[in-house]
Short mmCIF file of C-alpha atoms and ligand atoms in Angstrom, two decimals:
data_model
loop_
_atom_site.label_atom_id
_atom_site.label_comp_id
_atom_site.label_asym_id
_atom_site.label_seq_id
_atom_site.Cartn_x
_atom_site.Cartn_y
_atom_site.Cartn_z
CA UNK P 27 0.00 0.00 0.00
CA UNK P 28 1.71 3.36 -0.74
CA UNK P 29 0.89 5.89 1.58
CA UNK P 30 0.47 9.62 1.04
CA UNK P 31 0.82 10.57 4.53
CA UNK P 32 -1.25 12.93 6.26
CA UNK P 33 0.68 16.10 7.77
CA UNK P 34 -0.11 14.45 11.48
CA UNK P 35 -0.68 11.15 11.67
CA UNK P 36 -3.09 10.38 14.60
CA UNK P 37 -3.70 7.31 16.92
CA UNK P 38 -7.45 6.12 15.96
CA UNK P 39 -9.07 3.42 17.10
CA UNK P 40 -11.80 2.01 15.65
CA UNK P 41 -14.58 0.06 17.22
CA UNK P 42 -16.15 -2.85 14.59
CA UNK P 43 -14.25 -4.30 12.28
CA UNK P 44 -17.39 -5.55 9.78
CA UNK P 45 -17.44 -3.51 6.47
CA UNK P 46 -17.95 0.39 7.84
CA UNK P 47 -14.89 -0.56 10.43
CA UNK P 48 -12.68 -2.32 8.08
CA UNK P 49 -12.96 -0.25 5.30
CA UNK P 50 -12.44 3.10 7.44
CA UNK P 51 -9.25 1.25 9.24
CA UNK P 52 -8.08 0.80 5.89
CA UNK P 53 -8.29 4.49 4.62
CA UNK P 54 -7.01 5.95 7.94
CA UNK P 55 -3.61 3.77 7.24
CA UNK P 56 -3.56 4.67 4.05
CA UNK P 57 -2.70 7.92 4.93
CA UNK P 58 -0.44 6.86 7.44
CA UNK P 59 -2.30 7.19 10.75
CA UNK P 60 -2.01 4.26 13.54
CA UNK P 61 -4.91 2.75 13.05
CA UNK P 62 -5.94 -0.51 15.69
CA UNK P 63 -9.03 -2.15 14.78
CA UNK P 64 -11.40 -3.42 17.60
CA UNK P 65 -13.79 -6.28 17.02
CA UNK P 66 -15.21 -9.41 18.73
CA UNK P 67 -14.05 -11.47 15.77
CA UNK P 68 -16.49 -13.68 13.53
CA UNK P 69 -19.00 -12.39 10.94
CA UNK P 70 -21.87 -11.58 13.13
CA UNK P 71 -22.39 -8.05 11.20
CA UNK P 72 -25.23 -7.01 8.77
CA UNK P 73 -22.37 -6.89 6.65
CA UNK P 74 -21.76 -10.16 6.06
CA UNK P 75 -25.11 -10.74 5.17
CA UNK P 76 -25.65 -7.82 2.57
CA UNK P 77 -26.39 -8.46 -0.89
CA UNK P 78 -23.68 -5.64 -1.99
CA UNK P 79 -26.48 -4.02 -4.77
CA UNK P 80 -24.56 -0.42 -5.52
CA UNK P 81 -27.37 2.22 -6.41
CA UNK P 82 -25.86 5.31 -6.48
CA UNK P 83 -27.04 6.85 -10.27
CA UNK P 84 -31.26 5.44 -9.10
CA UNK P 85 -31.23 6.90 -6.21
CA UNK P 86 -34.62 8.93 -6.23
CA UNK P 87 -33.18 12.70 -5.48
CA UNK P 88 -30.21 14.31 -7.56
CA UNK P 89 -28.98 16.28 -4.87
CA UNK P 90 -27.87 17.05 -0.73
CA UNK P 91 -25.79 14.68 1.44
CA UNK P 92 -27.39 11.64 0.06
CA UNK P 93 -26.70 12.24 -3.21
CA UNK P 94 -23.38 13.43 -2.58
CA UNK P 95 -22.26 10.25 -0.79
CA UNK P 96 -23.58 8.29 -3.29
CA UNK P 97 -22.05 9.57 -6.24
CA UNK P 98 -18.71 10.13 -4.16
CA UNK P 99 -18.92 6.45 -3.06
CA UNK P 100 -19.28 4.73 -6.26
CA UNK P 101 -16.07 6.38 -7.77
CA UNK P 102 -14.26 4.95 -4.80
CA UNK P 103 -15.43 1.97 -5.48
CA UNK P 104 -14.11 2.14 -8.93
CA UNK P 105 -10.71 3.19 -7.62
CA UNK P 106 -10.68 1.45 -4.98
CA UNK P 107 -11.12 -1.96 -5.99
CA UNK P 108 -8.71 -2.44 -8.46
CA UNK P 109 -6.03 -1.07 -6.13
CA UNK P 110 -6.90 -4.02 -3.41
CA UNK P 111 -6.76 -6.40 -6.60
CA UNK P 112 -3.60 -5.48 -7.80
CA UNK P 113 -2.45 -6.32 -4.81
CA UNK P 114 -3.77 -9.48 -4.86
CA UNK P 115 -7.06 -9.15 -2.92
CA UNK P 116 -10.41 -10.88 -4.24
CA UNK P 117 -13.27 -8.74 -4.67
CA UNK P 118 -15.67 -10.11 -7.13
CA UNK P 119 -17.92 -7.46 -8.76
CA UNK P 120 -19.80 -6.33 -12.06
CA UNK P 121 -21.54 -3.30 -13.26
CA UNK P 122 -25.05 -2.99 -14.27
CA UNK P 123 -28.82 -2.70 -12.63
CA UNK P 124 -31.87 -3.08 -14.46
CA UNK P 125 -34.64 -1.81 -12.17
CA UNK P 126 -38.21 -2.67 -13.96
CA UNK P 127 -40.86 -0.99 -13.53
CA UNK P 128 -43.98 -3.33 -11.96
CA UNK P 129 -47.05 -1.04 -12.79
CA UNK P 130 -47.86 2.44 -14.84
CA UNK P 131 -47.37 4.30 -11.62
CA UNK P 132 -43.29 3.07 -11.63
CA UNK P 133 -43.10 3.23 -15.02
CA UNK P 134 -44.08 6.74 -15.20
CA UNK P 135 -41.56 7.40 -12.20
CA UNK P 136 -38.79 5.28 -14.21
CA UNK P 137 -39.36 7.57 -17.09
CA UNK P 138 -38.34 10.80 -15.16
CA UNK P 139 -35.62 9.78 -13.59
CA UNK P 140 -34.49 8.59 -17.20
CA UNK P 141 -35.24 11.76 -18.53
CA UNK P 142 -33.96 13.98 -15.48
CA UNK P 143 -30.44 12.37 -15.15
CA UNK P 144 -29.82 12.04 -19.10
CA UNK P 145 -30.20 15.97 -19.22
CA UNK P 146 -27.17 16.16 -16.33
CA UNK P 147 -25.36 13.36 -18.25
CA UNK P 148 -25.70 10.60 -16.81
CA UNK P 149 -26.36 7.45 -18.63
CA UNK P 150 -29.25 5.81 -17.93
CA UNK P 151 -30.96 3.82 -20.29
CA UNK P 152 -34.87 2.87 -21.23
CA UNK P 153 -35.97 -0.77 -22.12
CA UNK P 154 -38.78 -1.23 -23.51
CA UNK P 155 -40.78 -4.56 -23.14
CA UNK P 156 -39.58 -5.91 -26.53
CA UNK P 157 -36.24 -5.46 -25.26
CA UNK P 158 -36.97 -6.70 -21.84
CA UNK P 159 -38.69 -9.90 -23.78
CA UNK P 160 -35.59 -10.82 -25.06
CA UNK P 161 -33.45 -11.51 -21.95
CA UNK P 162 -33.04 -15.16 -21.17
CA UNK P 163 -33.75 -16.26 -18.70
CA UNK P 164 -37.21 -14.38 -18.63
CA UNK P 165 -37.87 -11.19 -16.34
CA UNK P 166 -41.05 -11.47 -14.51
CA UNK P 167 -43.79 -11.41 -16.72
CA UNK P 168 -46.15 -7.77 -15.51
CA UNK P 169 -42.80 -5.68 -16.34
CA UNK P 170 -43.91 -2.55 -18.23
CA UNK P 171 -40.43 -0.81 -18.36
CA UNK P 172 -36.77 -1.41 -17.39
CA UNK P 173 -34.19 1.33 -16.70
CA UNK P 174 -31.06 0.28 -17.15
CA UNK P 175 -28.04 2.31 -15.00
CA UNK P 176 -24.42 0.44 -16.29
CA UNK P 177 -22.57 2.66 -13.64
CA UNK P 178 -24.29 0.72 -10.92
CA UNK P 179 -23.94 -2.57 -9.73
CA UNK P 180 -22.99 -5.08 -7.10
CA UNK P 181 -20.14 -6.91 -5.40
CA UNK P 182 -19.37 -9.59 -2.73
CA UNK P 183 -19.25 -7.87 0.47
CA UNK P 184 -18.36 -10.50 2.68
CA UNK P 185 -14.81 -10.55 0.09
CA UNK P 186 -14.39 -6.61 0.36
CA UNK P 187 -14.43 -7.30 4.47
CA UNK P 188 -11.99 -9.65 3.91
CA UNK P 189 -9.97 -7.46 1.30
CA UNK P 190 -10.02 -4.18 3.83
CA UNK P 191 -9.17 -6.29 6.97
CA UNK P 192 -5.97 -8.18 5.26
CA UNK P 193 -4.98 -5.60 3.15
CA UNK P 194 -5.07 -3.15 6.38
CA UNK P 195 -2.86 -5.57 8.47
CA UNK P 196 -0.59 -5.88 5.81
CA UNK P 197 -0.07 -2.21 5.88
CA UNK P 198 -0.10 -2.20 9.61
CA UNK P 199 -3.38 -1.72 10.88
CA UNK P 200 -3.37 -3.27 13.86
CA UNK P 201 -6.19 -5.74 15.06
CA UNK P 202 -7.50 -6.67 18.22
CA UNK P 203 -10.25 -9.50 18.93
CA UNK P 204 -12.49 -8.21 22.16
CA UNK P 205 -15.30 -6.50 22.62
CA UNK P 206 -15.23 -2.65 23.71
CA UNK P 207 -17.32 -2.61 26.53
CA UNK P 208 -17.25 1.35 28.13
CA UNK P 209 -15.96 4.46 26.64
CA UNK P 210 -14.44 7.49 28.24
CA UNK P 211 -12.87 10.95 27.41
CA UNK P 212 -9.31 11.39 28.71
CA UNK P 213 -8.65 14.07 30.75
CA UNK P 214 -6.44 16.36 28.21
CA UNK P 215 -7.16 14.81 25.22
CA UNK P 216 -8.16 11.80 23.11
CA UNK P 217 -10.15 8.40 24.70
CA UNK P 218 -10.04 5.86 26.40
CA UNK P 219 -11.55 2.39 25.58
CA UNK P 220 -12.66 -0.29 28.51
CA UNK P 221 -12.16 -4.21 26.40
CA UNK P 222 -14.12 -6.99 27.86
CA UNK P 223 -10.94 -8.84 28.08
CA UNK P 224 -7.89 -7.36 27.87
CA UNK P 225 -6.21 -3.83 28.96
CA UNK P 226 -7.98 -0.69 27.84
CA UNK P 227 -6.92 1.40 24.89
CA UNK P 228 -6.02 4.78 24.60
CA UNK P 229 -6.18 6.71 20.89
CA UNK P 230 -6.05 10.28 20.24
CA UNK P 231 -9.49 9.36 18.06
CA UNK P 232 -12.37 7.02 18.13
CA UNK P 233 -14.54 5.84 15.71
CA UNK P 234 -17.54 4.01 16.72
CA UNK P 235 -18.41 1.89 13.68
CA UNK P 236 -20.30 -1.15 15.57
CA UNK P 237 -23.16 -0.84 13.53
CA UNK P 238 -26.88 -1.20 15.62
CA UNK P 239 -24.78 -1.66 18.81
CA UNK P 240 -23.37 1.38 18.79
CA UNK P 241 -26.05 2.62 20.43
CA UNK P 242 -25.36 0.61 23.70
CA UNK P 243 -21.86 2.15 23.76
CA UNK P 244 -22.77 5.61 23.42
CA UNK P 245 -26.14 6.22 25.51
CA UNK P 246 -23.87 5.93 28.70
CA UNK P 247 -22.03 8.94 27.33
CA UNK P 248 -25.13 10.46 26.80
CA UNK P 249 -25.27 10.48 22.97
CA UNK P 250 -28.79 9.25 22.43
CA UNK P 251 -28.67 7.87 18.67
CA UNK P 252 -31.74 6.92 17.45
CA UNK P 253 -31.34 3.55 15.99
CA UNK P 254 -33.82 0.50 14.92
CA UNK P 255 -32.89 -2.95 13.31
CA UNK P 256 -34.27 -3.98 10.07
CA UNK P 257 -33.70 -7.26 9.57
CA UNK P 258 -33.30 -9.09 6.23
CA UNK P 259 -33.30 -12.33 5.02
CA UNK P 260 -32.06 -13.32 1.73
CA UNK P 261 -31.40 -16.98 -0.66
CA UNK P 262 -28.36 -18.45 -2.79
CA UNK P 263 -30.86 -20.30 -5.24
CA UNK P 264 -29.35 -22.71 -7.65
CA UNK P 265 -31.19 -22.43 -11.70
CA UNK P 266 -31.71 -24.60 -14.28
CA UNK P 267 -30.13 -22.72 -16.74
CA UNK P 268 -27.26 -19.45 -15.62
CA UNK P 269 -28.43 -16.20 -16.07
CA UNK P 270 -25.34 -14.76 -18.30
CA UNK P 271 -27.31 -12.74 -20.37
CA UNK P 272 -28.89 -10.50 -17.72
CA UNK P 273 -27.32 -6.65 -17.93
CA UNK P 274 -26.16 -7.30 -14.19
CA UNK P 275 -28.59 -6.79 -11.05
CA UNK P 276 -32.28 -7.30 -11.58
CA UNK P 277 -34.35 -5.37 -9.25
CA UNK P 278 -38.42 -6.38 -8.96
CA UNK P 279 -40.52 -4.90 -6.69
CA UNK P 280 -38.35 -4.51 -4.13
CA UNK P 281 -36.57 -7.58 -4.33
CA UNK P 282 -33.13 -8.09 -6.12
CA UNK P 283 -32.03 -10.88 -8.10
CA UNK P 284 -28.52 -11.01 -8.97
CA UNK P 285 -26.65 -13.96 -10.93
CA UNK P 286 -23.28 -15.43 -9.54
CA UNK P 287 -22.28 -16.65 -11.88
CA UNK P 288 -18.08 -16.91 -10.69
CA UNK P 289 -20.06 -18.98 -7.91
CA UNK P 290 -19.20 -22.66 -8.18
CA UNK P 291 -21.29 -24.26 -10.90
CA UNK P 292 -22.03 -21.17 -12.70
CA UNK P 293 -25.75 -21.37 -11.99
CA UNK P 294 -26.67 -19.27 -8.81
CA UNK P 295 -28.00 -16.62 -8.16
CA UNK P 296 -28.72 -14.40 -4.77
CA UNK P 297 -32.11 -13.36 -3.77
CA UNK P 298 -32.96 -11.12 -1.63
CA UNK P 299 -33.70 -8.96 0.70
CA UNK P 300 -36.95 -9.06 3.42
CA UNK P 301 -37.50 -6.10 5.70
CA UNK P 302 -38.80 -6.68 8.85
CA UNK P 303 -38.53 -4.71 11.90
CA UNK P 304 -36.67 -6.01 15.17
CA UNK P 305 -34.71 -8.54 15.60
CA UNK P 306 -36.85 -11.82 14.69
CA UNK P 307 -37.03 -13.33 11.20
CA UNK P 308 -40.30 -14.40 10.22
CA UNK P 309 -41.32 -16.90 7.62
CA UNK P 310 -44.20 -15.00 5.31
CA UNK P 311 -42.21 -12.60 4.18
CA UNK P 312 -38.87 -15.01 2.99
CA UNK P 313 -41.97 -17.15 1.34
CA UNK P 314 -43.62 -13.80 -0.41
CA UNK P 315 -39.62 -13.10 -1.79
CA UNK P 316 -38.78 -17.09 -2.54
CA UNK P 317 -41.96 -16.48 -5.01
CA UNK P 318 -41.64 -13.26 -6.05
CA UNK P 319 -44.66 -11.50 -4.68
CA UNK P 320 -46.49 -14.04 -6.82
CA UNK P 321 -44.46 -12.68 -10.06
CA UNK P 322 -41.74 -15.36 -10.16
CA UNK P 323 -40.72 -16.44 -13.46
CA UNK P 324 -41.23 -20.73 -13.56
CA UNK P 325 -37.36 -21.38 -14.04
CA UNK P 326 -36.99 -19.12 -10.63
CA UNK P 327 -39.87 -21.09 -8.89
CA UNK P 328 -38.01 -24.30 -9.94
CA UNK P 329 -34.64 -23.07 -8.28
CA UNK P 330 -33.46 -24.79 -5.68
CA UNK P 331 -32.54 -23.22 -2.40
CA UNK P 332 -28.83 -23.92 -1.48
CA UNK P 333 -28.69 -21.19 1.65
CA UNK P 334 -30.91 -18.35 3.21
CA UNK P 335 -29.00 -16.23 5.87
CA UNK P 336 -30.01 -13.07 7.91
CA UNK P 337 -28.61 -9.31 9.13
CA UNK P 338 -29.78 -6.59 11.06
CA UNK P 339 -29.86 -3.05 8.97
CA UNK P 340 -28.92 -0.22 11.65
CA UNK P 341 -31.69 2.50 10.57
CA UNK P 342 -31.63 6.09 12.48
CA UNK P 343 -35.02 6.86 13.90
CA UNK P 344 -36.25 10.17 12.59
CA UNK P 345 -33.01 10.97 10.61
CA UNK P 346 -31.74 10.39 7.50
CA UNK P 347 -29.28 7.69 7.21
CA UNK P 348 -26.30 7.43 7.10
CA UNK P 349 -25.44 8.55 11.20
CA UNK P 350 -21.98 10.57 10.11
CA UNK P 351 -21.09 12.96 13.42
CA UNK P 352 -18.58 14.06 15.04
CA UNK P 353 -20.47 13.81 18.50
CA UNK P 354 -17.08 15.09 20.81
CA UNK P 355 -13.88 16.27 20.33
CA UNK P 356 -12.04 13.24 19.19
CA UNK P 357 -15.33 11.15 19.21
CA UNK P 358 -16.64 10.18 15.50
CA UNK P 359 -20.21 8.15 15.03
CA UNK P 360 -19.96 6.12 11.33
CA UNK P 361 -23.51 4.09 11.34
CA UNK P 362 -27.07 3.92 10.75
CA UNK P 363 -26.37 3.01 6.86
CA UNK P 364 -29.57 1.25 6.68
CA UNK P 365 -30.25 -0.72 3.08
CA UNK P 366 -26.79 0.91 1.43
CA UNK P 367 -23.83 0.56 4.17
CA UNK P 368 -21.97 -1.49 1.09
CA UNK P 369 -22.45 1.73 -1.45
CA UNK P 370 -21.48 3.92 1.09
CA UNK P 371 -18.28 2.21 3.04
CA UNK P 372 -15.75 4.21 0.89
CA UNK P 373 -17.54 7.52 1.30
CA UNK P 374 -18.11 7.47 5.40
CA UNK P 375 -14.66 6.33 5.59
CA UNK P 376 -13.32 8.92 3.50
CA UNK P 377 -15.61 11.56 5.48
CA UNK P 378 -13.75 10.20 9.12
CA UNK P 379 -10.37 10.52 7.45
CA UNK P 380 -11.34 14.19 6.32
CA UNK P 381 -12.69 14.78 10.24
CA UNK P 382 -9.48 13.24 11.38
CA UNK P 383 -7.18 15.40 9.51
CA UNK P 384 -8.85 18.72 10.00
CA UNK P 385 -8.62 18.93 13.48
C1 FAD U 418 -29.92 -8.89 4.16
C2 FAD U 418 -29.22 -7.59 3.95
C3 FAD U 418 -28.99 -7.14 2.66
C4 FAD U 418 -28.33 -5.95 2.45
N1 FAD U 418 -28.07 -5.58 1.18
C5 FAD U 418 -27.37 -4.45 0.95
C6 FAD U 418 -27.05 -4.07 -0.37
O1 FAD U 418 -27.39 -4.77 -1.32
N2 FAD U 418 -26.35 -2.93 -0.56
C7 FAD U 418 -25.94 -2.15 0.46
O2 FAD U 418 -25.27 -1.13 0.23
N3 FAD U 418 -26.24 -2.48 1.74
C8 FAD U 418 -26.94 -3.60 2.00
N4 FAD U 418 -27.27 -3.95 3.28
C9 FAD U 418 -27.00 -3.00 4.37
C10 FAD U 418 -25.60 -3.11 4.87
O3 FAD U 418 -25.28 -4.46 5.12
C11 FAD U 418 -25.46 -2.32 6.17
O4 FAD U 418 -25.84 -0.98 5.99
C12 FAD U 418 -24.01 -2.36 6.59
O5 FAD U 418 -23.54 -3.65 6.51
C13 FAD U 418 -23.80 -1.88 7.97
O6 FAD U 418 -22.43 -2.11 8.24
P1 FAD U 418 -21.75 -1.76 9.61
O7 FAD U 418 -20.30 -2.07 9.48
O8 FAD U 418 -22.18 -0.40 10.05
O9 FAD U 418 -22.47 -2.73 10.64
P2 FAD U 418 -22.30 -4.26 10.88
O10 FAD U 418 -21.97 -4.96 9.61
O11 FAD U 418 -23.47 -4.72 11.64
O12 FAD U 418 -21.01 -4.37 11.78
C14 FAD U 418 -20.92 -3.99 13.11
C15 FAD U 418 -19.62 -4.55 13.65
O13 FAD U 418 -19.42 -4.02 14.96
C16 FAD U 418 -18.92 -5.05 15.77
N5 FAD U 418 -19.27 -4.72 17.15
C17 FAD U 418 -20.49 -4.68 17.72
N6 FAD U 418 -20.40 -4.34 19.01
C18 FAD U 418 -19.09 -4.11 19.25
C19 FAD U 418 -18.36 -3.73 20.42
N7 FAD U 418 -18.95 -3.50 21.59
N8 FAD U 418 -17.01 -3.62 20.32
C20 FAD U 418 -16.37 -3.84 19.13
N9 FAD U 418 -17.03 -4.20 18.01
C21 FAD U 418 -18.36 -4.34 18.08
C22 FAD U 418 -19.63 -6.32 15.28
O14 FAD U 418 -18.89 -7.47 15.64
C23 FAD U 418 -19.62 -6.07 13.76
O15 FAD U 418 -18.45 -6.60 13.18
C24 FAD U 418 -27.92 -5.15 3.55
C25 FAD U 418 -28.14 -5.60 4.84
C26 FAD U 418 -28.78 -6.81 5.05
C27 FAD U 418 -28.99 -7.28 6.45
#
């Protein structure tokens, strides 16, 4: 990793090491901070369990924060990737999301945002039902309209965790399996971090990146963050047949369907994912996405089910997510990413390195 070093380099200490924590490790170091990276170990994170759809160009507004992280996130992406693989990290990924529309009110919505982001150049494409007809294997059968965004698309996110975490040690990012348990402010300056197991730690920063339980660690601070889980569920199907010829993701109602096909066998393909409030999976609504709403083509409903897994979705309570604040000196909050904490890893981590450096 070559480092352009920042003009101080800091101590920072960040607390979860799942995508947010890894990925924002990895960033600090590569600007030459001393980064240590606290986690229980394991991959009990939503992380692990995200699909990794990128929608940054689909996004329904075209401007504020949102917008901005979006657009800023997906061109680290597309730097950012190729860097870990050229140093011989795995991060498999492909452009391309074809969001159809399911009835005249989403087609008419589909058509706007066509129209409204080709006048500020960006490409996004119409497909018409002939050309939706065409793809093999068939799209559900009630799609009206398809737009088609090839700067979008997905990747494995369990792979970037890995990527971040070994490519970070590598460079020096040091990692430490425990659990933070307390925080505190130190007396002059910086903070102070109680570990379940072993000796506290001391940085001049912390970044609390521990997804829906950072609320636990912060309320005895008294930083109330308003935070709910969403949990999702989601399927590895195996087809009949691969889906090769597909643009990339396919997103129906809600639900996205995207092949895998560097998966072994060529043939499968991830479904997902549910939202449900709280903490409890329930049945109906993995049944209503197995079949589609009712829409599913027969070669999906013929699939067999290989896996279904489960994460929690940290989602602010009355705020827009993502939770980026600097709540204290030296005290940084990087959660509450909701549905697109995979989109928006590279920007929140480039938005703690900026906090970092311009104190
Ligand atoms: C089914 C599903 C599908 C999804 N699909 C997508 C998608 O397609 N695209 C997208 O962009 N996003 C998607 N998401 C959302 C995305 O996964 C989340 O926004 C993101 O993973 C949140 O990451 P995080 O690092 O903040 O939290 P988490 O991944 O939950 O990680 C929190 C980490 O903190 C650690 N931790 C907890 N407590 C402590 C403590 N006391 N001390 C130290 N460490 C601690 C945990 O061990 C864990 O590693 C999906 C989520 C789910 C569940």
């Amino acid at each position: 990793m070559s480092l352009p070093a920042a003009a101080t380099p800091r101590t920072v200490l960040v607390l979860g090491g799942s995508l947010l924590g890894a990925c924002t490790a990895w960033a600090l170091r590569r600007r030459g901070h001393r980064v240590q990276l606290l986690d229980p170990g394991g991959n009990g994170g939503g992380s692990w369990a995200a699909l990794g759809v990128l929608m940054g160009q689909v996004f329904h507004r075209s401007s504020g924060r949102g917008w901005r992280l979006r657009q800023r996130s997906l061109a680290l992406w597309r730097d950012w990737i190729p860097e870990l693989e050229g140093r011989g990290r795995r991060i498999p990924h492909r452009t391309g999301l074809l969001l159809l529309a399911a009835d005249a009110m989403e087609e008419a919505r589909l058509r706007r945002l066509a129209e409204e982001r080709q006048a500020r150049g960006i490409p996004l494409d119409l497909w018409e039902p002939q050309r939706l007809g065409a793809l093999a294997p068939a799209l559900p059968a009630p799609a009206r309209l398809g737009l088609f965004s090839p700067l979008d698309g997905q990747l494995d996110p369990a792979a970037a965790i890995t990527a971040f975490r070994a490519d970070g040690r590598t460079a020096g990012v040091e990692a430490v399996e425990d659990r933070a348990v307390a925080l505190e402010p130190l007396a002059a300056a910086g903070w102070r971090v109680e570990r379940a197991a072993g000796d506290p730690l001391e940085a001049d920063w912390l970044v609390v990146a521990a997804g829906i339980e950072a609320l636990s660690l912060l309320e005895p601070l008294g930083f109330h963050q308003p935070l709910e889980p969403v949990l999702g569920q989601a399927l590895e199907l195996e087809l009949p047949a691969p889906a090769e010829a597909w643009p990339g993701v396919v997103a129906w109602r809600g639900c996205n369907l995207i092949p895998r096909p560097d998966l072994t066998g060529g043939r499968r393909l991830w479904l997902g994912a549910t939202l449900e409030p709280g903490f409890q999976p329930n049945p109906a609504p993995l049944a209503a996405l197995r079949h589609l709403h009712g829409d599913a083509p027969s070669w999906l409903s013929r699939a067999c089910v290989l896996r279904q897994w489960q994460g929690l979705r940290p989602r602010p309570v009355g705020r827009p997510a993502p939770l980026l604040e600097l709540l204290a000196p030296g005290l940084l909050l990087a959660t509450g990413h909701y549905r697109n904490g995979v989109l928006l890893a590279p920007a929140s981590a480039e938005w703690v390195v900026e906090q970092v450096e311009r104190a």
